[in-house]
Short mmCIF file of N, CA and C in Angstrom, two decimals:
data_model
loop_
_atom_site.label_atom_id
_atom_site.label_comp_id
_atom_site.label_asym_id
_atom_site.label_seq_id
_atom_site.Cartn_x
_atom_site.Cartn_y
_atom_site.Cartn_z
N MET A 1 115.63 75.00 100.51
CA MET A 1 114.23 74.68 100.06
C MET A 1 113.71 75.96 99.51
N ASP A 2 112.98 75.83 98.36
CA ASP A 2 112.41 76.96 97.73
C ASP A 2 111.09 77.24 98.44
N LEU A 3 110.82 78.54 98.64
CA LEU A 3 109.60 78.97 99.22
C LEU A 3 108.48 79.03 98.02
N PRO A 4 107.23 78.80 98.43
CA PRO A 4 106.14 79.18 97.52
C PRO A 4 106.25 80.59 97.17
N LYS A 5 105.87 81.09 95.95
CA LYS A 5 105.90 82.43 95.60
C LYS A 5 104.58 82.95 95.16
N ALA A 6 104.44 84.24 95.54
CA ALA A 6 103.24 84.98 94.98
C ALA A 6 103.68 86.14 94.15
N HIS A 7 103.25 86.13 92.90
CA HIS A 7 103.60 87.23 91.96
C HIS A 7 102.38 88.09 91.62
N THR A 8 101.22 87.62 92.25
CA THR A 8 100.01 88.28 91.85
C THR A 8 99.18 88.63 93.13
N VAL A 9 98.52 89.79 93.11
CA VAL A 9 97.53 90.19 94.15
C VAL A 9 96.25 90.49 93.50
N ARG A 10 95.15 90.11 94.01
CA ARG A 10 93.81 90.43 93.56
C ARG A 10 92.84 90.45 94.59
N HIS A 11 91.67 90.94 94.43
CA HIS A 11 90.53 90.91 95.39
C HIS A 11 89.93 89.56 95.40
N GLY A 12 89.71 89.01 96.49
CA GLY A 12 89.15 87.68 96.60
C GLY A 12 88.60 87.23 97.98
N HIS A 13 87.97 86.14 97.96
CA HIS A 13 87.31 85.55 99.10
C HIS A 13 87.64 84.04 99.18
N ASP A 14 87.28 83.43 100.26
CA ASP A 14 87.49 82.06 100.51
C ASP A 14 89.02 81.69 100.33
N ALA A 15 89.75 82.36 101.04
CA ALA A 15 91.28 82.12 100.98
C ALA A 15 91.64 80.87 101.75
N ASP A 16 92.75 80.32 101.48
CA ASP A 16 93.27 79.04 102.18
C ASP A 16 93.90 79.35 103.44
N ASP A 17 94.46 80.70 103.61
CA ASP A 17 95.17 81.10 104.78
C ASP A 17 95.18 82.58 104.77
N HIS A 18 95.87 83.15 105.76
CA HIS A 18 95.96 84.55 105.83
C HIS A 18 97.25 85.06 106.39
N VAL A 19 97.46 86.38 106.11
CA VAL A 19 98.64 87.12 106.75
C VAL A 19 98.02 88.38 107.44
N THR A 20 98.44 88.65 108.59
CA THR A 20 97.98 89.89 109.24
C THR A 20 99.14 90.87 109.27
N LEU A 21 98.85 92.07 108.64
CA LEU A 21 99.87 92.98 108.46
C LEU A 21 99.46 94.42 108.89
N THR A 22 100.31 95.21 109.33
CA THR A 22 100.06 96.54 109.71
C THR A 22 99.98 97.37 108.43
N TYR A 23 99.60 98.57 108.58
CA TYR A 23 99.47 99.59 107.50
C TYR A 23 100.80 99.65 106.65
N ASP A 24 101.86 99.91 107.50
CA ASP A 24 103.18 99.96 106.87
C ASP A 24 103.62 98.68 106.17
N ASP A 25 103.31 97.64 106.81
CA ASP A 25 103.67 96.21 106.21
C ASP A 25 102.89 95.91 105.03
N ARG A 26 101.73 96.59 104.85
CA ARG A 26 100.75 96.23 103.68
C ARG A 26 101.28 97.04 102.42
N PHE A 27 102.47 97.62 102.44
CA PHE A 27 102.91 98.45 101.31
C PHE A 27 104.33 97.65 101.00
N LEU A 28 104.36 96.81 100.05
CA LEU A 28 105.44 95.98 99.75
C LEU A 28 105.49 95.68 98.29
N ARG A 29 106.80 95.10 97.89
CA ARG A 29 107.03 94.53 96.59
C ARG A 29 107.67 93.13 96.67
N ARG A 30 108.69 93.05 97.57
CA ARG A 30 109.30 91.67 97.73
C ARG A 30 109.64 91.47 99.23
N LYS A 31 109.03 90.44 99.78
CA LYS A 31 109.34 90.12 101.19
C LYS A 31 108.80 88.71 101.47
N VAL A 32 109.43 88.03 102.36
CA VAL A 32 109.05 86.70 102.95
C VAL A 32 107.97 86.97 103.91
N LEU A 33 106.85 86.39 103.87
CA LEU A 33 105.86 86.51 104.89
C LEU A 33 105.48 85.09 105.41
N THR A 34 104.84 85.05 106.70
CA THR A 34 104.42 83.89 107.23
C THR A 34 102.91 83.96 107.55
N THR A 35 102.26 82.93 107.09
CA THR A 35 100.76 82.90 107.41
C THR A 35 100.40 82.62 108.79
N GLY A 36 99.14 82.88 109.08
CA GLY A 36 98.66 82.38 110.33
C GLY A 36 98.74 80.89 110.55
N GLY A 37 98.76 80.07 109.58
CA GLY A 37 98.89 78.72 109.57
C GLY A 37 100.35 78.20 109.55
N GLY A 38 101.27 79.17 109.44
CA GLY A 38 102.73 78.86 109.51
C GLY A 38 103.36 78.71 108.21
N LEU A 39 102.69 78.83 107.12
CA LEU A 39 103.32 78.77 105.80
C LEU A 39 104.21 79.99 105.48
N ARG A 40 105.42 79.75 105.12
CA ARG A 40 106.37 80.87 104.72
C ARG A 40 106.24 80.95 103.15
N PHE A 41 106.08 82.12 102.71
CA PHE A 41 106.07 82.34 101.24
C PHE A 41 106.69 83.66 100.87
N LEU A 42 107.16 83.68 99.62
CA LEU A 42 107.91 84.91 99.05
C LEU A 42 106.95 85.71 98.19
N VAL A 43 106.63 86.90 98.65
CA VAL A 43 105.98 87.80 97.78
C VAL A 43 107.00 88.52 96.85
N ASP A 44 106.67 88.38 95.58
CA ASP A 44 107.64 88.95 94.48
C ASP A 44 106.75 89.63 93.46
N LEU A 45 106.38 90.87 93.82
CA LEU A 45 105.56 91.57 92.84
C LEU A 45 106.31 92.44 91.88
N GLU A 46 105.67 92.69 90.74
CA GLU A 46 106.35 93.60 89.79
C GLU A 46 106.59 94.93 90.23
N HIS A 47 105.62 95.54 90.93
CA HIS A 47 105.72 96.88 91.35
C HIS A 47 105.38 96.93 92.85
N THR A 48 105.82 97.90 93.69
CA THR A 48 105.46 98.13 95.06
C THR A 48 103.91 98.26 95.10
N THR A 49 103.31 97.63 95.99
CA THR A 49 101.83 97.54 95.94
C THR A 49 101.24 97.93 97.34
N SER A 50 100.18 98.64 97.42
CA SER A 50 99.44 98.95 98.70
C SER A 50 98.34 97.97 98.79
N LEU A 51 98.36 97.19 99.90
CA LEU A 51 97.37 96.08 100.07
C LEU A 51 96.31 96.57 101.08
N ASN A 52 95.11 95.91 100.91
CA ASN A 52 93.93 96.26 101.79
C ASN A 52 93.32 95.11 102.21
N ALA A 53 92.43 95.15 103.16
CA ALA A 53 91.49 94.01 103.53
C ALA A 53 90.75 93.57 102.24
N GLY A 54 90.63 92.30 102.12
CA GLY A 54 90.00 91.75 100.84
C GLY A 54 90.92 91.49 99.70
N ASP A 55 92.09 91.91 99.80
CA ASP A 55 93.14 91.60 98.86
C ASP A 55 93.64 90.13 99.15
N VAL A 56 94.06 89.38 98.17
CA VAL A 56 94.70 88.00 98.48
C VAL A 56 95.90 87.93 97.53
N PHE A 57 96.94 87.22 98.16
CA PHE A 57 98.07 86.82 97.42
C PHE A 57 97.74 85.63 96.73
N VAL A 58 98.10 85.42 95.45
CA VAL A 58 97.86 84.18 94.65
C VAL A 58 99.19 83.49 94.60
N LEU A 59 99.37 82.28 95.28
CA LEU A 59 100.53 81.55 95.12
C LEU A 59 100.60 80.81 93.75
N GLU A 60 101.82 80.47 93.40
CA GLU A 60 102.01 79.77 92.07
C GLU A 60 101.13 78.56 91.93
N ASP A 61 100.85 77.88 93.07
CA ASP A 61 100.07 76.67 93.01
C ASP A 61 98.55 76.88 93.04
N GLY A 62 98.14 78.15 93.08
CA GLY A 62 96.76 78.53 93.22
C GLY A 62 96.20 78.78 94.49
N ARG A 63 96.93 78.48 95.61
CA ARG A 63 96.39 78.77 96.89
C ARG A 63 96.23 80.38 97.07
N LEU A 64 95.31 80.77 97.92
CA LEU A 64 94.96 82.19 98.14
C LEU A 64 95.29 82.42 99.58
N ILE A 65 96.07 83.57 99.80
CA ILE A 65 96.47 84.01 101.12
C ILE A 65 95.82 85.35 101.33
N ALA A 66 94.84 85.44 102.30
CA ALA A 66 94.14 86.77 102.49
C ALA A 66 94.93 87.73 103.33
N VAL A 67 94.76 88.96 102.99
CA VAL A 67 95.53 90.07 103.72
C VAL A 67 94.45 90.59 104.84
N ILE A 68 94.86 90.60 106.06
CA ILE A 68 94.15 91.00 107.19
C ILE A 68 94.75 92.16 107.84
N PRO A 69 94.21 93.47 107.86
CA PRO A 69 94.80 94.50 108.52
C PRO A 69 94.90 94.27 110.06
N ALA A 70 96.19 94.47 110.61
CA ALA A 70 96.44 94.22 111.98
C ALA A 70 95.96 95.41 112.86
N ALA A 71 95.65 95.13 114.14
CA ALA A 71 95.19 96.15 115.05
C ALA A 71 96.50 96.92 115.34
N GLU A 72 96.50 98.28 115.29
CA GLU A 72 97.65 99.06 115.58
C GLU A 72 97.18 100.14 116.59
N GLN A 73 98.28 100.72 117.26
CA GLN A 73 98.01 101.87 118.23
C GLN A 73 97.83 103.12 117.47
N LEU A 74 96.60 103.56 117.61
CA LEU A 74 96.18 104.80 116.80
C LEU A 74 95.64 105.79 117.70
N LEU A 75 95.43 106.96 117.13
CA LEU A 75 94.82 108.13 117.85
C LEU A 75 93.53 108.43 117.26
N GLU A 76 92.54 108.51 117.94
CA GLU A 76 91.11 108.82 117.47
C GLU A 76 90.90 110.26 117.78
N VAL A 77 90.54 110.98 116.72
CA VAL A 77 90.37 112.38 116.69
C VAL A 77 88.85 112.78 116.61
N ARG A 78 88.31 113.55 117.38
CA ARG A 78 87.03 114.02 117.39
C ARG A 78 86.98 115.56 117.60
N GLY A 79 85.90 116.13 117.13
CA GLY A 79 85.76 117.57 117.25
C GLY A 79 85.41 118.33 115.94
N ASN A 80 85.86 119.41 115.68
CA ASN A 80 85.67 120.08 114.41
C ASN A 80 86.43 119.38 113.29
N LEU A 81 85.84 118.32 112.81
CA LEU A 81 86.59 117.36 111.84
C LEU A 81 87.11 118.11 110.58
N THR A 82 86.28 119.12 110.05
CA THR A 82 86.77 119.75 108.89
C THR A 82 88.11 120.45 109.12
N ARG A 83 88.09 121.24 110.18
CA ARG A 83 89.32 121.94 110.52
C ARG A 83 90.42 120.98 110.93
N LEU A 84 90.19 119.97 111.66
CA LEU A 84 91.18 119.03 112.10
C LEU A 84 91.75 118.27 110.90
N ALA A 85 90.86 117.86 110.02
CA ALA A 85 91.36 117.14 108.87
C ALA A 85 92.16 117.94 107.93
N TRP A 86 91.96 119.24 107.89
CA TRP A 86 92.80 120.14 107.09
C TRP A 86 94.25 120.12 107.68
N HIS A 87 94.36 120.30 109.06
CA HIS A 87 95.63 120.31 109.65
C HIS A 87 96.39 118.93 109.59
N ILE A 88 95.64 117.91 109.69
CA ILE A 88 96.19 116.53 109.55
C ILE A 88 96.72 116.42 108.05
N GLY A 89 95.97 116.65 107.28
CA GLY A 89 96.24 116.59 105.73
C GLY A 89 97.45 117.44 105.31
N ASN A 90 97.53 118.66 105.98
CA ASN A 90 98.53 119.50 105.65
C ASN A 90 99.96 119.01 106.14
N ARG A 91 99.90 118.05 107.03
CA ARG A 91 101.11 117.40 107.48
C ARG A 91 101.37 116.06 106.79
N HIS A 92 100.57 115.75 105.78
CA HIS A 92 100.69 114.54 104.98
C HIS A 92 100.61 113.33 105.86
N MET A 93 99.73 113.31 106.85
CA MET A 93 99.50 112.13 107.76
C MET A 93 98.47 111.24 107.02
N PRO A 94 98.78 110.00 106.94
CA PRO A 94 97.64 109.04 106.58
C PRO A 94 96.50 109.15 107.57
N ALA A 95 95.34 109.17 107.09
CA ALA A 95 94.16 109.35 107.97
C ALA A 95 93.09 108.48 107.46
N GLN A 96 92.36 107.74 108.37
CA GLN A 96 91.24 106.96 108.20
C GLN A 96 90.04 107.82 108.63
N ILE A 97 89.11 108.17 107.62
CA ILE A 97 88.00 109.06 107.88
C ILE A 97 86.76 108.20 108.12
N ASP A 98 86.27 108.18 109.37
CA ASP A 98 85.06 107.50 109.64
C ASP A 98 83.96 108.47 110.04
N ASP A 99 82.78 107.99 110.26
CA ASP A 99 81.64 108.82 110.62
C ASP A 99 81.95 109.38 112.02
N GLY A 100 82.12 110.72 112.08
CA GLY A 100 82.34 111.31 113.42
C GLY A 100 83.69 111.26 113.97
N ARG A 101 84.64 110.69 113.29
CA ARG A 101 85.98 110.65 113.75
C ARG A 101 87.01 110.48 112.75
N ILE A 102 88.25 110.75 113.07
CA ILE A 102 89.48 110.56 112.21
C ILE A 102 90.40 109.68 112.95
N LEU A 103 90.96 108.59 112.32
CA LEU A 103 92.05 107.82 113.04
C LEU A 103 93.43 108.10 112.26
N ILE A 104 94.38 108.28 113.09
CA ILE A 104 95.72 108.52 112.62
C ILE A 104 96.76 107.74 113.41
N GLN A 105 97.94 107.58 112.92
CA GLN A 105 98.99 106.88 113.73
C GLN A 105 99.41 107.76 114.81
N ARG A 106 99.73 107.22 116.01
CA ARG A 106 100.09 108.02 117.12
C ARG A 106 101.46 108.78 116.78
N ASP A 107 101.41 110.12 117.13
CA ASP A 107 102.58 110.94 117.00
C ASP A 107 102.42 112.01 118.03
N HIS A 108 103.42 112.10 118.93
CA HIS A 108 103.29 113.08 120.15
C HIS A 108 103.24 114.44 119.61
N VAL A 109 103.91 114.89 118.50
CA VAL A 109 103.87 116.31 118.09
C VAL A 109 102.46 116.61 117.43
N ILE A 110 101.94 115.61 116.70
CA ILE A 110 100.60 115.85 116.13
C ILE A 110 99.47 115.80 117.28
N ARG A 111 99.64 115.05 118.21
CA ARG A 111 98.72 114.96 119.33
C ARG A 111 98.75 116.27 119.98
N ASP A 112 99.85 116.85 120.23
CA ASP A 112 99.91 118.23 121.05
C ASP A 112 99.34 119.18 120.06
N MET A 113 99.54 119.29 118.82
CA MET A 113 98.99 120.26 117.89
C MET A 113 97.40 120.09 117.85
N LEU A 114 96.94 118.90 117.71
CA LEU A 114 95.52 118.61 117.65
C LEU A 114 94.78 119.07 119.08
N ALA A 115 95.55 118.80 120.11
CA ALA A 115 94.87 119.15 121.42
C ALA A 115 94.78 120.66 121.49
N ARG A 116 95.81 121.45 121.05
CA ARG A 116 95.79 122.88 121.09
C ARG A 116 94.78 123.47 120.11
N LEU A 117 94.36 122.63 119.14
CA LEU A 117 93.31 123.03 118.19
C LEU A 117 91.93 122.65 118.77
N GLY A 118 91.81 122.05 119.91
CA GLY A 118 90.60 121.77 120.62
C GLY A 118 89.98 120.40 120.26
N ALA A 119 90.83 119.46 119.68
CA ALA A 119 90.43 118.23 119.38
C ALA A 119 90.19 117.34 120.68
N GLU A 120 89.20 116.42 120.56
CA GLU A 120 88.96 115.43 121.67
C GLU A 120 89.82 114.24 121.17
N LEU A 121 90.71 113.70 121.89
CA LEU A 121 91.76 112.60 121.57
C LEU A 121 91.61 111.56 122.45
N ARG A 122 91.76 110.37 121.81
CA ARG A 122 91.71 109.02 122.57
C ARG A 122 92.59 108.09 121.92
N ASP A 123 93.44 107.29 122.74
CA ASP A 123 94.17 106.22 122.18
C ASP A 123 93.21 105.03 121.98
N VAL A 124 93.39 104.37 120.83
CA VAL A 124 92.62 103.24 120.45
C VAL A 124 93.65 102.25 119.79
N GLU A 125 93.20 101.01 119.76
CA GLU A 125 93.92 99.97 119.10
C GLU A 125 92.97 99.23 118.20
N GLU A 126 93.20 99.34 116.93
CA GLU A 126 92.26 98.74 115.97
C GLU A 126 92.95 98.75 114.56
N PRO A 127 92.43 98.03 113.60
CA PRO A 127 93.00 98.01 112.19
C PRO A 127 92.96 99.43 111.63
N PHE A 128 94.04 99.74 110.82
CA PHE A 128 94.18 101.04 110.29
C PHE A 128 94.12 100.95 108.76
N THR A 129 93.05 101.62 108.17
CA THR A 129 92.85 101.62 106.78
C THR A 129 92.66 103.01 106.24
N PRO A 130 93.66 103.79 106.09
CA PRO A 130 93.53 105.08 105.78
C PRO A 130 93.00 105.40 104.26
N GLU A 131 92.58 106.58 103.96
CA GLU A 131 92.07 106.95 102.68
C GLU A 131 93.29 106.77 101.69
N GLY A 132 92.91 106.47 100.44
CA GLY A 132 93.93 106.31 99.34
C GLY A 132 94.36 107.69 98.89
N GLY A 133 95.02 107.75 97.76
CA GLY A 133 95.43 108.97 97.22
C GLY A 133 94.32 109.86 96.60
N ALA A 134 94.79 110.92 95.92
CA ALA A 134 93.76 111.90 95.48
C ALA A 134 92.84 111.31 94.46
N TYR A 135 93.25 110.25 93.83
CA TYR A 135 92.34 109.58 92.82
C TYR A 135 91.91 108.27 93.28
N GLY A 136 91.90 108.00 94.59
CA GLY A 136 91.28 106.72 95.25
C GLY A 136 92.32 105.60 95.14
N HIS A 137 93.58 105.93 94.88
CA HIS A 137 94.50 104.83 94.98
C HIS A 137 95.88 105.43 95.43
N GLY A 138 96.82 104.64 95.68
CA GLY A 138 98.18 105.06 96.18
C GLY A 138 98.16 105.34 97.67
N ARG A 139 99.12 105.93 98.09
CA ARG A 139 99.37 106.13 99.59
C ARG A 139 99.74 107.48 99.93
N THR A 140 99.47 108.01 101.01
CA THR A 140 99.95 109.14 101.60
C THR A 140 100.96 108.69 102.76
N HIS A 141 102.22 109.16 102.74
CA HIS A 141 103.17 108.71 103.59
C HIS A 141 103.31 109.73 104.69
N SER A 142 103.26 109.30 105.99
CA SER A 142 103.49 110.24 107.11
C SER A 142 104.99 110.56 107.29
N HIS A 143 105.37 111.70 107.82
CA HIS A 143 106.69 112.06 108.00
C HIS A 143 106.89 112.12 109.58
N SER A 144 108.03 111.67 109.85
CA SER A 144 108.38 111.53 111.30
C SER A 144 108.42 112.99 111.76
N HIS A 145 108.08 113.28 113.03
CA HIS A 145 108.11 114.59 113.50
C HIS A 145 108.98 114.65 114.76
N GLY A 146 109.68 113.57 114.94
CA GLY A 146 110.45 113.53 116.18
C GLY A 146 111.95 113.63 115.94
N HIS A 147 112.42 113.70 114.70
CA HIS A 147 113.81 113.73 114.29
C HIS A 147 113.97 114.23 113.00
N GLU A 148 115.12 114.47 112.48
CA GLU A 148 115.43 115.07 111.18
C GLU A 148 115.20 113.83 110.15
N HIS A 149 114.83 114.21 108.94
CA HIS A 149 114.60 113.16 107.97
C HIS A 149 115.04 113.77 106.58
N GLY A 150 115.24 112.87 105.63
CA GLY A 150 115.68 113.24 104.37
C GLY A 150 114.73 114.14 103.66
N ALA A 151 115.14 114.73 102.41
CA ALA A 151 114.51 115.59 101.77
C ALA A 151 113.37 115.06 100.81
N ALA A 152 113.62 113.73 100.45
CA ALA A 152 112.63 113.17 99.48
C ALA A 152 111.52 112.64 100.18
N HIS A 153 110.31 113.16 99.79
CA HIS A 153 109.05 112.84 100.47
C HIS A 153 107.95 112.37 99.38
N ALA A 154 108.14 112.62 98.18
CA ALA A 154 107.10 112.24 97.17
C ALA A 154 107.13 110.67 96.89
N HIS A 155 106.04 110.13 96.95
CA HIS A 155 105.96 108.79 96.68
C HIS A 155 104.74 108.30 95.74
N PRO A 156 104.82 108.86 94.49
CA PRO A 156 103.65 108.57 93.65
C PRO A 156 103.65 107.16 93.20
N HIS A 157 102.39 106.61 93.27
CA HIS A 157 102.27 105.19 92.88
C HIS A 157 100.91 105.08 92.09
#
C-alpha cells in the first residue's frame, strides 16, 4: 500500500492532524511519520529542513499535518546569562533564549562546566525551540561530549 506523501512544508493553521516531534526529529528530509490520529505518511522533501511550531506538512491530497514540538528533558540555566551564553555558544550547543533563562539539551559535561561558572541549574521537561543560525535560519548542532566523534561538524543549511 502506498503511503500519502508530503513534498511541501509551509507555515499554516487549521491542520487536519499533527505530529509531535523532538528538536532532533524536526530536522529531516525523508522519513515515515505517524500522526496523532494514526495516519502514516511519507515526508519526502527536496532538501533537509528544520521544522518549527506552526509549520505544516502539505500532503498530496491537500490535508495539512501540523508540527508540534515535543516535551524534552532539558537543562534550565539562570545566572549571569551573558557570560553563560558565551560559554554555551562556544561549545556549539543549541540554546533556547528566554527572558531570564537559557534552555539547553541535558549534557553532564556542560552541566558541570556551567555549575563551576556559577550557573543556577534545574532539570525541566518542555518543548525545545532553540535559536536559528546567524541569519535567523538554519541549525546549530550540538556535539557529544561523552565520547569521541568524527571531525566533520559544519552543517550549513
